[in-house]
Amino acid sequence: MANGELPRRVLLVGFMASGKSSAGKELASRLGWDFQDFDTVIAARAGKSVSRIFAEDGEAEFRRLESSVAEELMARSDTVVASGGGWPAQPGAWKMVTEDTLSVWLKVSPAVAVRRASEQGPTRPLLDGGDVTERATALLLGREASYRRARYTLDSEQYGPLELAGEIVKLMKYELDPTVEEMS
Ligand code: S3P
């Protein structure tokens, strides 16, 4: 892309509680696009929550469902897609991210992710119990290289969901015409 064409979709990646869903919904509403969230579609397909899939069927089954949902959602147009926090690190994930996708990593520290996740309740099996900050730090370290493959990075601690959406609109305009505006 970056050749004067509007991206066909926006993909948001980042760690758990990095704000992918809230920024994604806001962005979709500003663009008049559809919003799709991996976990919501996975849960609807499986007929149970992500936590129950992990508990009853195991992570491998969750990743299998996630991959098939990803394949489908990454082919949609005029759609903002929020991936699950672990998906970008799965084998083959980035092969699904085509050139006409604007990908953005919403960056957050483990401490802030853990604080936000605890405020949102026990919906994330990988952050349940034990020393959560230690686990989040190790997970994030192992995933950072995969998040970094996104075309852009935005600081999700500096910006709230509304500002993130605004920044992504700016990135889209920039891709359409790099001469229009200096990027911040
Ligand atoms: C996961 C992140 C979750 C969800 C599942 C596994 C992960 O999504 O897909 O609990 O491996 O980081 P969110 O990033 O939306 O919380």
XYZ file of C-alpha atoms and ligand atoms in Angstrom:
200
model
C 0.000 0.000 0.000
C 1.245 3.548 0.819
C 0.717 4.129 -2.888
C -2.177 6.552 -2.663
C -4.803 3.902 -2.038
C -7.002 3.686 0.993
C -6.339 0.488 2.973
C -9.137 -2.026 2.697
C -9.016 -2.852 6.374
C -7.255 -1.871 9.573
C -5.746 -4.534 11.822
C -5.066 -3.714 15.459
C -2.576 -5.899 17.286
C -1.136 -5.667 20.779
C -1.064 -7.249 24.181
C -4.156 -8.036 26.222
C -5.895 -4.852 27.414
C -3.934 -2.629 25.048
C -7.203 -1.031 23.929
C -7.669 -2.831 20.589
C -11.423 -3.260 20.971
C -12.273 0.173 22.327
C -10.067 2.027 19.840
C -11.237 -0.294 17.050
C -14.928 0.379 17.704
C -14.323 4.105 17.788
C -12.300 3.991 14.568
C -14.910 1.894 12.775
C -17.655 4.293 13.756
C -15.632 7.281 12.501
C -14.946 5.552 9.186
C -18.441 4.129 8.798
C -16.781 0.694 8.625
C -17.624 -2.604 10.258
C -15.852 -3.611 13.463
C -14.836 -7.218 14.113
C -13.123 -8.646 17.156
C -11.445 -12.077 16.928
C -12.496 -13.188 20.419
C -16.124 -12.175 19.962
C -16.403 -14.158 16.734
C -14.556 -17.149 18.233
C -16.870 -17.203 21.269
C -19.961 -16.904 19.074
C -18.769 -19.788 16.872
C -17.875 -22.006 19.810
C -21.042 -21.093 21.707
C -19.000 -20.362 24.838
C -16.649 -17.765 26.256
C -12.918 -17.666 25.525
C -12.272 -18.598 29.178
C -14.443 -21.700 28.815
C -12.748 -22.691 25.548
C -9.358 -22.516 27.315
C -10.652 -24.419 30.361
C -12.630 -27.117 28.563
C -10.847 -27.558 25.235
C -7.348 -26.190 25.894
C -5.239 -23.463 24.307
C -4.403 -25.522 21.200
C -8.089 -25.762 20.287
C -8.505 -22.042 20.944
C -5.590 -21.290 18.577
C -7.129 -23.519 15.911
C -10.442 -21.651 16.116
C -8.566 -18.350 16.203
C -6.659 -19.149 13.033
C -9.768 -20.044 11.073
C -11.595 -16.907 12.275
C -8.510 -14.822 11.411
C -8.391 -16.183 7.883
C -11.970 -15.122 7.380
C -11.811 -11.691 9.030
C -8.559 -10.734 7.327
C -10.311 -11.057 3.967
C -13.053 -8.547 4.860
C -13.104 -5.058 3.371
C -14.072 -1.781 5.001
C -13.514 -3.432 8.348
C -11.538 -2.626 11.463
C -10.286 -5.893 12.938
C -9.073 -6.297 16.530
C -6.975 -9.439 16.843
C -6.484 -11.387 20.055
C -3.301 -10.566 21.959
C -1.650 -13.887 21.162
C -2.523 -14.214 17.505
C 0.346 -12.207 15.923
C 2.838 -14.631 17.520
C 1.176 -17.724 16.056
C 2.904 -19.427 13.108
C 1.584 -18.176 9.792
C -0.386 -15.282 11.289
C 1.348 -12.494 9.369
C 0.955 -14.323 6.063
C -2.732 -13.452 6.388
C -1.923 -9.745 6.632
C -2.005 -8.565 3.041
C -0.473 -5.357 1.659
C -3.858 -3.656 1.541
C -4.134 -3.915 5.353
C -3.020 -1.069 7.573
C -1.657 -2.749 10.691
C -1.096 -0.928 13.964
C 0.514 -2.126 17.176
C -1.060 -0.567 20.257
C 1.810 -0.635 22.691
C 1.310 -1.068 26.411
C 3.567 -2.066 29.314
C 2.899 -5.295 31.254
C 2.083 -3.341 34.444
C -0.571 -1.207 32.754
C -1.989 -4.209 30.869
C -2.346 -6.135 34.128
C -3.997 -3.203 35.886
C -6.471 -2.659 33.052
C -7.191 -6.386 32.710
C -7.931 -6.706 36.424
C -10.349 -3.779 36.173
C -12.114 -5.535 33.290
C -12.672 -8.749 35.274
C -11.549 -12.363 34.826
C -12.006 -12.711 31.068
C -8.399 -13.546 30.196
C -7.328 -17.066 31.094
C -3.655 -16.354 30.417
C -3.681 -13.671 33.123
C -5.524 -15.684 35.769
C -3.882 -16.353 39.119
C -0.273 -16.484 40.278
C 2.162 -13.651 39.735
C 0.310 -11.982 36.930
C 2.760 -9.156 36.268
C 5.627 -11.621 35.994
C 3.636 -13.762 33.536
C 2.538 -10.747 31.498
C 6.134 -9.522 31.304
C 7.371 -12.896 30.027
C 4.513 -13.209 27.534
C 5.013 -9.699 26.202
C 8.751 -10.219 25.847
C 8.121 -13.320 23.751
C 5.610 -11.514 21.572
C 7.159 -8.118 21.025
C 8.935 -9.090 17.820
C 5.658 -10.264 16.317
C 3.808 -7.063 17.292
C 6.645 -5.047 15.808
C 5.773 -6.450 12.389
C 2.800 -4.067 12.298
C 3.338 -1.118 9.964
C 2.808 1.480 12.686
C 3.110 1.647 16.450
C 1.030 3.843 18.743
C 1.499 4.291 22.474
C -1.669 3.089 24.147
C -0.621 4.546 27.487
C -0.210 8.037 26.074
C -3.455 7.922 24.082
C -6.984 6.908 25.076
C -9.321 5.113 22.622
C -10.653 8.326 21.045
C -7.174 9.696 20.470
C -5.925 6.363 19.148
C -8.762 6.328 16.627
C -7.865 9.896 15.627
C -4.196 8.967 15.191
C -5.126 6.006 13.000
C -7.327 8.210 10.821
C -4.258 10.456 10.419
C -2.168 7.432 9.425
C -4.763 6.476 6.827
C -4.713 9.994 5.372
C -0.949 9.865 5.341
C -0.982 6.583 3.433
C -3.357 8.148 0.946
C -1.073 11.118 0.426
C 2.262 11.246 2.296
C 2.807 14.859 1.221
C -0.300 16.186 2.961
C 0.770 16.068 6.553
C 3.820 15.541 8.706
C 3.338 12.539 10.944
C 3.608 13.148 14.654
C -4.915 -13.948 24.444
C -5.534 -12.718 24.390
C -6.999 -12.570 24.469
C -7.691 -13.858 23.981
C -7.157 -15.038 24.716
C -5.657 -15.238 24.516
C -3.438 -13.995 24.421
O -7.416 -11.479 23.646
O -7.535 -14.007 22.599
O -7.453 -14.881 26.088
O -2.867 -15.070 24.117
O -2.799 -12.939 24.662
P -7.278 -9.930 24.078
O -5.929 -9.463 23.626
O -8.364 -9.251 23.322
O -7.455 -9.856 25.541
